[in-house]
XYZ file of C-alpha atoms in Angstrom:
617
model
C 136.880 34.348 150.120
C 134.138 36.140 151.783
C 132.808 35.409 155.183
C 129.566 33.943 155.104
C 126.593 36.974 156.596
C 126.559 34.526 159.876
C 129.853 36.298 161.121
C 128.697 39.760 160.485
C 125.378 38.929 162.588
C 127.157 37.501 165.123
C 129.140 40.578 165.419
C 126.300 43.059 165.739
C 124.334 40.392 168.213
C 127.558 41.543 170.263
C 127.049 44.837 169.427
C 123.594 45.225 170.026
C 123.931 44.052 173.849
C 122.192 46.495 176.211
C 124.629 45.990 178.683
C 127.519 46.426 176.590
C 126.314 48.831 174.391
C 125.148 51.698 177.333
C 128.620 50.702 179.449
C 130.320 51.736 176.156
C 128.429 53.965 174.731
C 127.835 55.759 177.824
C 131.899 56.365 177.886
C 132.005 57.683 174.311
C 132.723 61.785 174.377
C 129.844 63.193 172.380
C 131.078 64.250 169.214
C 133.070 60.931 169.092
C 136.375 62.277 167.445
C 138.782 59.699 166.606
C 142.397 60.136 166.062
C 144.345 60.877 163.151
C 143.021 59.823 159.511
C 144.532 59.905 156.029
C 143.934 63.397 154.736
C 141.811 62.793 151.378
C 142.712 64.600 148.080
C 139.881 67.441 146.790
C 136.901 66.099 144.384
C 137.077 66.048 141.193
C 136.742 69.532 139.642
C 133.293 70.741 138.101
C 130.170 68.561 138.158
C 130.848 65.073 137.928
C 130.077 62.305 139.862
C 132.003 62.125 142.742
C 135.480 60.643 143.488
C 137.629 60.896 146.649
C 140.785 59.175 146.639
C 142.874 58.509 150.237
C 146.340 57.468 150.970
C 147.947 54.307 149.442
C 146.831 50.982 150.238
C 149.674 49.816 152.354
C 148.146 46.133 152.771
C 146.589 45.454 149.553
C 143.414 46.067 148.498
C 139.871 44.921 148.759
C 137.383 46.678 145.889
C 133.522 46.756 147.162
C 130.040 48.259 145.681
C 127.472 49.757 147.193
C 124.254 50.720 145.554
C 121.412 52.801 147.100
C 118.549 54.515 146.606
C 116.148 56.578 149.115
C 112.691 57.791 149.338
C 110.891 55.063 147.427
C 107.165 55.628 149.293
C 106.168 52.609 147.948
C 106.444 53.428 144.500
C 105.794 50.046 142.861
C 104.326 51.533 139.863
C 106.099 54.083 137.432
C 105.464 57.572 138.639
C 103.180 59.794 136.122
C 102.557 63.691 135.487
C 105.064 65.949 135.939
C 106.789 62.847 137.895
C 107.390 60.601 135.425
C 110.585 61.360 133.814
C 114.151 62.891 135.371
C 116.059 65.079 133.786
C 113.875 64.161 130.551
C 113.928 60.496 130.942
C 111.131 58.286 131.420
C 112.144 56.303 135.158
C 111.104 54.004 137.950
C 108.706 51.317 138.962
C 109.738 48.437 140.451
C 110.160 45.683 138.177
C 112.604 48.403 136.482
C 114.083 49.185 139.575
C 115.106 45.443 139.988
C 116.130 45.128 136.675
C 118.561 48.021 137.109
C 119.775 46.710 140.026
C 120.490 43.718 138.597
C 122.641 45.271 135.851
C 124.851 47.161 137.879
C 124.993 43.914 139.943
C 126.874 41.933 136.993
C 128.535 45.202 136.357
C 130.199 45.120 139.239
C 130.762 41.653 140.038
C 132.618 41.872 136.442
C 134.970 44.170 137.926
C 135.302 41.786 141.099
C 133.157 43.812 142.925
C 130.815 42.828 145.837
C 127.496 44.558 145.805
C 125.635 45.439 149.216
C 122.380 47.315 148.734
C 121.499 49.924 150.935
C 118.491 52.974 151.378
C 118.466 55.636 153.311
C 114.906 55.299 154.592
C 111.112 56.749 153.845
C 110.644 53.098 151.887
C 106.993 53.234 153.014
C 104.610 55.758 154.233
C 102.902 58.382 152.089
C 102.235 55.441 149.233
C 99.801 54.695 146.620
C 97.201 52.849 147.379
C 98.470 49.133 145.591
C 100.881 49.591 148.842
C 98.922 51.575 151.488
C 96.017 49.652 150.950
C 97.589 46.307 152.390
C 99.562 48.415 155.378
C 102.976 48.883 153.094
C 103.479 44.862 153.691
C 103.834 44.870 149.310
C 106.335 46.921 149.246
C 108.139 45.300 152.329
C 108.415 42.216 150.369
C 109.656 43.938 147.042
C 112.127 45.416 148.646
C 113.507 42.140 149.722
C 112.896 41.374 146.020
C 114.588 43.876 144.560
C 118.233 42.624 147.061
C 117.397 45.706 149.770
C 119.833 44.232 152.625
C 120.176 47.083 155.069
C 118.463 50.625 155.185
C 117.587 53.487 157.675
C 114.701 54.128 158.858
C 112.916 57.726 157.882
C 110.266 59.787 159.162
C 107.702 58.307 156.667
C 108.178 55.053 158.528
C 106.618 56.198 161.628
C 103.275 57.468 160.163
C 101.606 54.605 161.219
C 102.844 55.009 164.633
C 105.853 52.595 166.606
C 104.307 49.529 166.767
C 103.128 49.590 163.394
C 106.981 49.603 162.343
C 107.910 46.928 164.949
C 105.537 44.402 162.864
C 106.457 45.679 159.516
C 109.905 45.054 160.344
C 109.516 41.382 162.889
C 106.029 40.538 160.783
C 102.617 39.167 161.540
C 99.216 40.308 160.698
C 98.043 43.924 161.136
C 96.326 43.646 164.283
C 92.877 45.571 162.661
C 92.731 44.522 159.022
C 94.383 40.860 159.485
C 96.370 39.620 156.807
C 94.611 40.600 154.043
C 96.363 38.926 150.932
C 95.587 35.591 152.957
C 99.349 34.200 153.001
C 100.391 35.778 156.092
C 103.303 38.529 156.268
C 107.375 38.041 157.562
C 108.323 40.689 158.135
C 111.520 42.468 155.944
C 114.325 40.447 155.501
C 116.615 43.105 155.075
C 118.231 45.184 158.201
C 116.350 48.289 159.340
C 118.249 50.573 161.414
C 117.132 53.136 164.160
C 120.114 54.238 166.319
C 118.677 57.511 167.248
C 115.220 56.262 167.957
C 115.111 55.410 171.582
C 112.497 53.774 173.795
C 111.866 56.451 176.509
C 111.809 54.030 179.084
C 114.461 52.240 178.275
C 116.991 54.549 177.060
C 117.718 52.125 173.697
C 117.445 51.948 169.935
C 113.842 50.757 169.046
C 115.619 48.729 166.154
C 118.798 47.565 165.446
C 121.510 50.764 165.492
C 124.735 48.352 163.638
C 125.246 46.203 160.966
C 128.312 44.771 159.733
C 129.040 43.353 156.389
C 132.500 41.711 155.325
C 133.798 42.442 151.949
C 136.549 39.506 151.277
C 137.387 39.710 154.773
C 137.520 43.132 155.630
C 134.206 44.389 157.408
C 132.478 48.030 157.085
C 130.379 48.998 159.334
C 126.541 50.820 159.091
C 125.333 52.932 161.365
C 121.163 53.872 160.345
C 119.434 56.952 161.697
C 116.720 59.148 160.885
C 116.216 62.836 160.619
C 116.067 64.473 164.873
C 113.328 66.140 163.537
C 110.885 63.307 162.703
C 108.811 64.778 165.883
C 107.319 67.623 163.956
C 106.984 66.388 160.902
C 104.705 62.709 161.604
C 101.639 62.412 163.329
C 102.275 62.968 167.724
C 100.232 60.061 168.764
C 101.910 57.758 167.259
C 105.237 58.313 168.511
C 104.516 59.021 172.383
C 106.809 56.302 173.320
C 110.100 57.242 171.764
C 112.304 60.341 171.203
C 114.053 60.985 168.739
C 118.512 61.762 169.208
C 120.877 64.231 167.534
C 122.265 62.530 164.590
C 125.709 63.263 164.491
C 126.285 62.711 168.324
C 124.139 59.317 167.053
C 126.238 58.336 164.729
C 129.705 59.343 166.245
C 128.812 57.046 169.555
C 128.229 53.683 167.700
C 131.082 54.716 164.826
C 132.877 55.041 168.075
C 131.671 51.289 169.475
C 132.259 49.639 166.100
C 135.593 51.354 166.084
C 136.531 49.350 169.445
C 135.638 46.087 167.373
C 138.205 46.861 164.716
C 135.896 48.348 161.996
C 137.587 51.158 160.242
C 135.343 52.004 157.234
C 131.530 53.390 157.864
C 129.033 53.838 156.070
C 126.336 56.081 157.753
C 122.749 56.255 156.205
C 120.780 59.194 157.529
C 117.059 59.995 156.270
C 118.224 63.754 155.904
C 119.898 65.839 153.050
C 120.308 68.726 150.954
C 119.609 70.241 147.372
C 121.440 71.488 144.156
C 120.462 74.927 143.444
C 120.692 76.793 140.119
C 122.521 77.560 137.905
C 122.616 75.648 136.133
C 119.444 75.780 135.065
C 118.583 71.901 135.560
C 121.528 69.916 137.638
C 122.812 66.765 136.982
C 121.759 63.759 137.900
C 125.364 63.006 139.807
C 126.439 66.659 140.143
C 126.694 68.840 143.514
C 126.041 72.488 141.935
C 125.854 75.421 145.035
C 124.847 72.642 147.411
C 123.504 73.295 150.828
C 121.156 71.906 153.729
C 121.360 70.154 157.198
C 123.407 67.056 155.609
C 126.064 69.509 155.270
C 126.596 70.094 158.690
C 125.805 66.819 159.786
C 128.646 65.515 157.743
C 130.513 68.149 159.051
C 130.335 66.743 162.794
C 131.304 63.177 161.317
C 134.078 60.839 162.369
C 136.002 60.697 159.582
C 135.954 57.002 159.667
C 132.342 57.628 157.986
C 133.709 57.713 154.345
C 130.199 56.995 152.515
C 127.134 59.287 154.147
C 123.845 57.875 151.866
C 121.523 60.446 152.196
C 117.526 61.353 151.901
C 114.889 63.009 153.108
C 114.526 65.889 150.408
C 113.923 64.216 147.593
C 116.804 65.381 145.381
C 119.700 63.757 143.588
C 123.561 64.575 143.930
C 126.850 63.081 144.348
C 129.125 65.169 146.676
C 132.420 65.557 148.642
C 131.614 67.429 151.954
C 134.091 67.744 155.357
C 134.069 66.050 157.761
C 135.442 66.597 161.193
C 139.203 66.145 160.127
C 138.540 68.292 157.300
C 138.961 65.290 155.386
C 136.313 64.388 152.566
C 133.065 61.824 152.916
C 131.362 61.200 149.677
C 127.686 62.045 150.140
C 125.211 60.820 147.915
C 121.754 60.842 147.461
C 119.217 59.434 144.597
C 116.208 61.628 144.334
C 112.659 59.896 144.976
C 110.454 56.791 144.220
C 113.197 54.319 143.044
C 114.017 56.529 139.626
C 117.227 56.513 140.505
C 120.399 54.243 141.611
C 123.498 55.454 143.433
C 126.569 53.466 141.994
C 129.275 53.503 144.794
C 132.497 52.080 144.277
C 134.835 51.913 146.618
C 138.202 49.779 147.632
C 139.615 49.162 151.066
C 143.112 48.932 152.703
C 143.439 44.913 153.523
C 145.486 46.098 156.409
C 144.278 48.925 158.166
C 140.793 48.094 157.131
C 140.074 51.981 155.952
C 138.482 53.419 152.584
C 141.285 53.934 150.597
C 138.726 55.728 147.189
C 135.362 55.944 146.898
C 133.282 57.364 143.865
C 129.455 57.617 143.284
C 127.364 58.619 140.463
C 123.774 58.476 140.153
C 122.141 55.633 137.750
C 118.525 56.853 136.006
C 116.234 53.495 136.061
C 114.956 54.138 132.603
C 111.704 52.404 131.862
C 110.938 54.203 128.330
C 111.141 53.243 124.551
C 113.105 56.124 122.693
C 112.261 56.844 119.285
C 115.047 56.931 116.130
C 115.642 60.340 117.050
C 116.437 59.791 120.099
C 112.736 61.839 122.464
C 110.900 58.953 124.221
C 107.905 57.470 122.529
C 104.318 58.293 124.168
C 100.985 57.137 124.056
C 99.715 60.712 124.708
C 101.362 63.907 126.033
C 103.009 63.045 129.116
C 102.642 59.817 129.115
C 105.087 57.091 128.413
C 105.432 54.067 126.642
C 107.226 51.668 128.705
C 109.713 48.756 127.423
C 108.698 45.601 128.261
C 112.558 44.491 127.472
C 112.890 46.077 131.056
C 110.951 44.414 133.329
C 111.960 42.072 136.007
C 109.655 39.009 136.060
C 110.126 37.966 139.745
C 109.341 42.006 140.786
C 106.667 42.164 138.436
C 105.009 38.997 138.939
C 104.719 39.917 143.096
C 103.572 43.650 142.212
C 100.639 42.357 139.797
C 99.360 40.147 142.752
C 98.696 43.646 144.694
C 97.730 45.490 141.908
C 95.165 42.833 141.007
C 94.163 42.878 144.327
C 93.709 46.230 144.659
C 92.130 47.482 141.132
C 88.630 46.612 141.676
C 89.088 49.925 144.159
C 91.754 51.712 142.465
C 90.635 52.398 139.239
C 86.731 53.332 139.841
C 86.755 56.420 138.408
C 85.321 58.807 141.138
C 85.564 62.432 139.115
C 86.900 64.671 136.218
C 89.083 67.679 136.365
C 89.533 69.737 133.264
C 94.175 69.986 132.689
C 96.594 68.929 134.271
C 96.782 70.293 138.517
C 100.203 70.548 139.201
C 100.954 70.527 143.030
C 104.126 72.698 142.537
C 103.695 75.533 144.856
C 104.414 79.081 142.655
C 106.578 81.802 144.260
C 103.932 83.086 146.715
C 104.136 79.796 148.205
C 100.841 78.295 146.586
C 99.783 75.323 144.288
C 96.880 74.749 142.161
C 96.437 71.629 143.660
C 96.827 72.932 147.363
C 93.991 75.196 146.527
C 91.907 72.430 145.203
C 92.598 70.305 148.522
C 91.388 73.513 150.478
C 88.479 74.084 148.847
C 87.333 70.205 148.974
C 88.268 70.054 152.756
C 86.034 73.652 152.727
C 83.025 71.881 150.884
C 83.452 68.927 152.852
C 82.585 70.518 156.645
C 80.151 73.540 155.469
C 77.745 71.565 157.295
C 79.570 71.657 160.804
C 80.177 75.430 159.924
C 83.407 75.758 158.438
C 84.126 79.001 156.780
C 87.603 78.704 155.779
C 90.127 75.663 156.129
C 93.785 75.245 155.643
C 96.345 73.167 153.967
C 100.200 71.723 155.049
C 101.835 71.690 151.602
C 103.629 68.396 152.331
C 100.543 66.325 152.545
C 100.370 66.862 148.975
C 102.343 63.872 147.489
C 101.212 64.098 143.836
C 99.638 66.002 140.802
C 96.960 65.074 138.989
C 97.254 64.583 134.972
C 94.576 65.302 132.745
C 95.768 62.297 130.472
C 96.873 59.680 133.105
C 95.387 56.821 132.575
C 96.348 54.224 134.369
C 93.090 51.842 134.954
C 92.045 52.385 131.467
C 89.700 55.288 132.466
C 89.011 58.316 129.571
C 91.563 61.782 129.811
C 90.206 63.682 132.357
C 88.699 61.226 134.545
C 90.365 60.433 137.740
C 90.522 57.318 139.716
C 90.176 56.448 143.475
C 93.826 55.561 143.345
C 95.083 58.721 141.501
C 92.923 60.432 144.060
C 94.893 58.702 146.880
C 97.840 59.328 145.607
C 97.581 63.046 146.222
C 96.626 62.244 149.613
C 98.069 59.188 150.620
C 97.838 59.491 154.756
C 93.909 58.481 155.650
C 94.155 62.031 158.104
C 91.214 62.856 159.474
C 89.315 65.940 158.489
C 88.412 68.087 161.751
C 86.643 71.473 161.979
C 87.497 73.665 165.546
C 87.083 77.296 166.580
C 89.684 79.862 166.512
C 89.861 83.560 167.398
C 90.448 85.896 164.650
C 93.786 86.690 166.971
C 94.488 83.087 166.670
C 94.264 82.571 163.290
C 96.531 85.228 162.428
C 99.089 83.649 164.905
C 98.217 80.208 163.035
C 99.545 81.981 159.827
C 102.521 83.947 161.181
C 103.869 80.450 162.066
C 104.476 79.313 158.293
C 107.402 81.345 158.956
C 111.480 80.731 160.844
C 111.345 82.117 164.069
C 107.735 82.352 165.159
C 106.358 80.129 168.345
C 109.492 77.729 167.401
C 108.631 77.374 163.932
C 112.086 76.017 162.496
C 111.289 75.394 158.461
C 108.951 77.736 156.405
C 105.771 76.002 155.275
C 102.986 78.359 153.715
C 99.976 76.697 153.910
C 97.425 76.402 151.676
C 93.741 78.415 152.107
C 90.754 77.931 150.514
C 88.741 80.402 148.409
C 87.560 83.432 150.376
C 90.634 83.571 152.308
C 93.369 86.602 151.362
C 96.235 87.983 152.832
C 99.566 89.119 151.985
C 103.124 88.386 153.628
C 106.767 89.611 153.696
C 109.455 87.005 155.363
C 111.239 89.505 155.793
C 109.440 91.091 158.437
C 110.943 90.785 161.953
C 108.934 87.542 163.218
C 105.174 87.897 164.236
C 104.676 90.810 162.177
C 104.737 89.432 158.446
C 101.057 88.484 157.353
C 99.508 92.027 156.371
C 96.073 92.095 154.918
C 94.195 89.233 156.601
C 90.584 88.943 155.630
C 88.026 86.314 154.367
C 85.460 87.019 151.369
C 86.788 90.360 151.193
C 85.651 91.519 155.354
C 89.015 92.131 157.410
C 89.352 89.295 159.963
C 88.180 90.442 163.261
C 90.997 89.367 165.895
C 87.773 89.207 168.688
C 85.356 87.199 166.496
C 85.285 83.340 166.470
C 85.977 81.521 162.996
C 85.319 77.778 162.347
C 88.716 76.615 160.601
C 89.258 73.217 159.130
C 92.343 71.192 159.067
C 93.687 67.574 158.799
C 94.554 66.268 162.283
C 98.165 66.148 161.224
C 98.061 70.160 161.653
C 95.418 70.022 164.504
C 97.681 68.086 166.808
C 100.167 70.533 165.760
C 102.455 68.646 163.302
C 104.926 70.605 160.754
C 105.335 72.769 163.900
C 101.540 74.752 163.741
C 101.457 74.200 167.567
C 98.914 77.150 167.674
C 96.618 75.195 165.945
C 96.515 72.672 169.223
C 94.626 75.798 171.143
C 91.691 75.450 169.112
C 88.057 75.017 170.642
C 84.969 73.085 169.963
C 86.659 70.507 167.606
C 84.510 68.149 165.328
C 85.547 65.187 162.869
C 83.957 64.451 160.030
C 82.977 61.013 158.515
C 85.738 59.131 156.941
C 89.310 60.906 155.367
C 90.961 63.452 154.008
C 91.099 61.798 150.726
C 87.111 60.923 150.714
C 86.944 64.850 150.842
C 88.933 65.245 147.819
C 86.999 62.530 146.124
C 83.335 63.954 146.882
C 84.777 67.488 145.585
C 86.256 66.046 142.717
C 83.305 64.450 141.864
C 80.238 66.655 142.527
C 79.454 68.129 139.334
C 81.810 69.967 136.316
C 84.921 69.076 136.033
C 87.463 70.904 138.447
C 90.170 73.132 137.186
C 93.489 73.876 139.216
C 93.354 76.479 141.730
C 94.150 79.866 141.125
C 97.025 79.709 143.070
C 96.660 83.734 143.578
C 95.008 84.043 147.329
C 98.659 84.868 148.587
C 100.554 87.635 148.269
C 104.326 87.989 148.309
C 105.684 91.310 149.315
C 109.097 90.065 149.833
């Protein structure tokens, strides 16, 4: 019989002590090797979803599930465009994403399973508007719909600053906008962890670090942290009052503290991750084809006793086997973006020893299409898909059509027309139709204060725009406030400040590794006018060639007024040389009110160009 959850939170009340927690934390060595482990047997061969088996149960066994899924960004309605299907099939939206859970639910409890849901964070922040609109608190409360018990938090859960996440998480009314539904807000039931966010002034997790869950009386243990990097990647002001720890030193102290209460299987979810690369030409859903990126070493630094590592951040699917610090295997899984997918985990436990004795993963597509006899998915025009009704989830859907009621009076007044599909995937100079649309709307939108050129960070684009979308009902080619916010989801401000010509230049030479602590290339996106070339593989400061705007060479002594988002202004994604920047201006409202007045100003638009950069190497 399985301990009721009381005993598992009255273990990590223990746990989360100060006092005990920094005397034995403090004592921990930091990489937080433990002794000896099983040594676990290679991966299955090929791509396949993932399977690790350990030594024999010596004890009996105990057989758990997990399922997880990362990135959702508030996602309550099916992604569309060139995001609406993976792999080919039509996925996600929430009342499908319950449903789905559901299933593999019974499936599991079938087999004698217990389930335990888990994410891996970024569950808000960067959302549509039926979410962003009413301060993420809708998807909060699906995702405690929907069975979410414990997840990390990620960097997208900090846009809003600390204390915004303090009340998403405890509850209460936003302390501007109220509670706007008029029923109040609670706050998420399910556990979200921070271990390697820490109050500066008090040296301790912002959030719980630990949670324990018992699994026919055996108990694993979580450990939740976010990417180190969060710093330069989220807006600085709202984050002032924390700092953010090395994950793996994170993770190894409190695997090390639950280790000293007897836990011997971990689970560690980390809002970072890695990607498949080619070939093949289009990965599996559960494969792990030439796989690479920061979870790799991360995992690599592990106690072993972390057998499961769920994954994020990048916003691609995989099931792997990757060493960790015995050179034994953790399965590492992660399931792409905006609830299209499921991680499946089973797993089984040694009844004596309390360690993983197998654990396999695949990756579960939440499906939301009607196929056709011949097996293609049925659509109501091209690219866009007819959804089953056979699977929806009542209870989800009933709770998103409240906010999506709510919210459509706003969302779906149709504010412009473009002319095709603008697709924001960036071509191999580094540049997207849509980022070139964004620049030249930001451009339009501060001619007035004097801009002559502005620039675009490629990650504040979170969506394309589809000529045939039509989600409010409006005519092909006609775009909505809320498809409009979509693309730009983060109400930045739009600000206009003087550079040098000398300045710009160093602006641009930091898209690239190794420049004025740039650590991750980002080319950003320019407006019309603006041309240069580049070679990253230039020695660093010397690779943008060709500078000049409307055809003049930029003069490194003459002044230029350059517009930006305050995101880059205040130097996020690492532009710090944007910060030196004089004579700064802000324009009325957001960076999506920009896009909106460009978008709807006259003839439709057309996607960018996509041509002002050139790639020499």
């Amino acid at each position: 019989m399985t301990p009721p959850r009381s005993r598992g939170r009255a273990l990590l009340r223990h746990l989360a002590a100060p006092a005990l927690a920094l005397a034995v934390v403090a004592s921990l060595p930091a990489t937080g090797r433990p002794g000896p482990q099983p040594a676990a047997t290679d991966p299955t061969a090929g791509l396949a979803p993932v399977a690790v088996s350990y030594a024999t149960p010596t004890g009996g066994e105990v057989k758990g599930n997990f399922l997880s899924y990362n990135d959702f960004h508030g996602a309550i309605d099916p992604p569309g465009g060139s995001g609406a299907a993976v792999n080919g099939t039509p996925a996600g939206g929430v009342e499908y994403l319950a449903t789905w859970l559901k299933k593999l639910r019974a499936d599991a409890a079938a087999e004698g399973r217990r389930t335990t849901t888990v994410g891996a964070g970024d569950l808000i922040g960067a959302t549509p508007l039926v979410s962003a609109a009413f301060h993420d608190e809708p998807t909060i409360e699906l995702m405690d719909e929907v069975g979410l018990e414990i997840s990390s938090v990620g960097n997208h859960e900090f846009d809003e600053g600390v204390a915004e996440l303090i009340r998403i998480n405890k509850g209460g009314c936003h302390p501007v906008d109220g509670c706007q539904d008029s029923d109040g807000f609670a706050g998420a039931k399910f556990t979200y962890l921070a271990a390697n966010t820490l109050d500066r002034k008090t040296g301790l997790p912002i959030l719980p670090p630990v949670d324990v869950k018992f699994v026919d009386g055996v108990p694993v243990g979580f450990v939740g942290v976010t990417l180190e990097g969060t710093p330069g990647i989220v807006n600085p002001a709202g984050i002032a009052s924390v700092r953010f720890a090395d994950e793996v030193r994170t993770a190894n102290k409190w695997g090390g503290l639950l280790k000293l209460f007897g836990i011997r299987a971990m689970v560690l979810l980390v809002h970072e991750g890695g990607a498949q690369s080619p070939p093949p030409a289009t990965p599996g859903v559960s494969d792990c084809a030439n796989f690479s990126g920061p979870i790799v070493d991360i995992v690599r630094g592990l106690r072993p006793e972390f057998g499961l590592v769920v994954s994020g951040h990048t916003h691609r699917f995989y099931s792997c086997s990757l060493p960790n610090s015995s050179g034994a295997q953790s399965v590492v899984t992660s399931a792409g973006s905006n609830g299209q997918l499921i991680t499946d985990i089973d797993y089984s436990l040694d009844r004596r020893t309390g360690r993983f004795t197998g654990i396999s993963a695949r990756n579960v597509v939440v499906e939301n299409g009607v196929r056709n006899p011949d097996g293609s998915w049925q659509q109501s025009a091209p690219g866009v898909y007819v959804r089953n009704p056979e699977l929806i989830d009542g209870g989800a859907k009933a709770l998103a059509d409240k906010y999506r009621a709510a919210v459509a009076p706003i969302a779906n007044r149709v504010v412009g027309r473009i002319s095709a599909d603008i697709v924001r995937d960036a071509r191999p100079n580094g540049e997207s139709p849509l980022g070139d649309v964004i620049a030249d709307a930001q451009l339009a939108y501060t001619r007035g204060d004097g801009a002559q050129l502005a620039l675009m960070n490629p990650g504040g684009v979170r969506a394309s725009l589809s000529y045939a979308a039509s989600a409010g009902g409006e005519a092909p080619g006609e775009v909505t406030y809320g498809e409009a916010f979509t693309v730009q989801p983060f109400n930045n401000l739009v600000v206009t400040q003087t550079l040098t010509g000398a300045q710009l230049r160093s602006v641009l030479e930091q898209q690239f590794v190794g420049y004025q602590g740039q650590t991750t290339q980002r080319i950003l996106q320019v407006s019309a006018g603006v041309t240069y070339s580049y070679d990253s593989t230039a020695p660093a400061g010397s690779r943008v060639s060709a500078l000049a705007l409307n055809g003049v060479p930029v003069d490194p002594a003459a002044s230029y007024r350059v517009t930006t988002n305050d995101f880059l202004a205040n130097g996020g994604d690492g532009f710090t040389e944007l910060t030196a920047g004089t004579g700064r201006t802000t324009a009325p409202g957001f960076d999506v009110d920009a896009l909106v007045a460009y978008l709807g100003a006259g003839a439709p638009v057309g996607p960018g160009p996509a041509d002002r950069i050139i790639r020499l190497g």
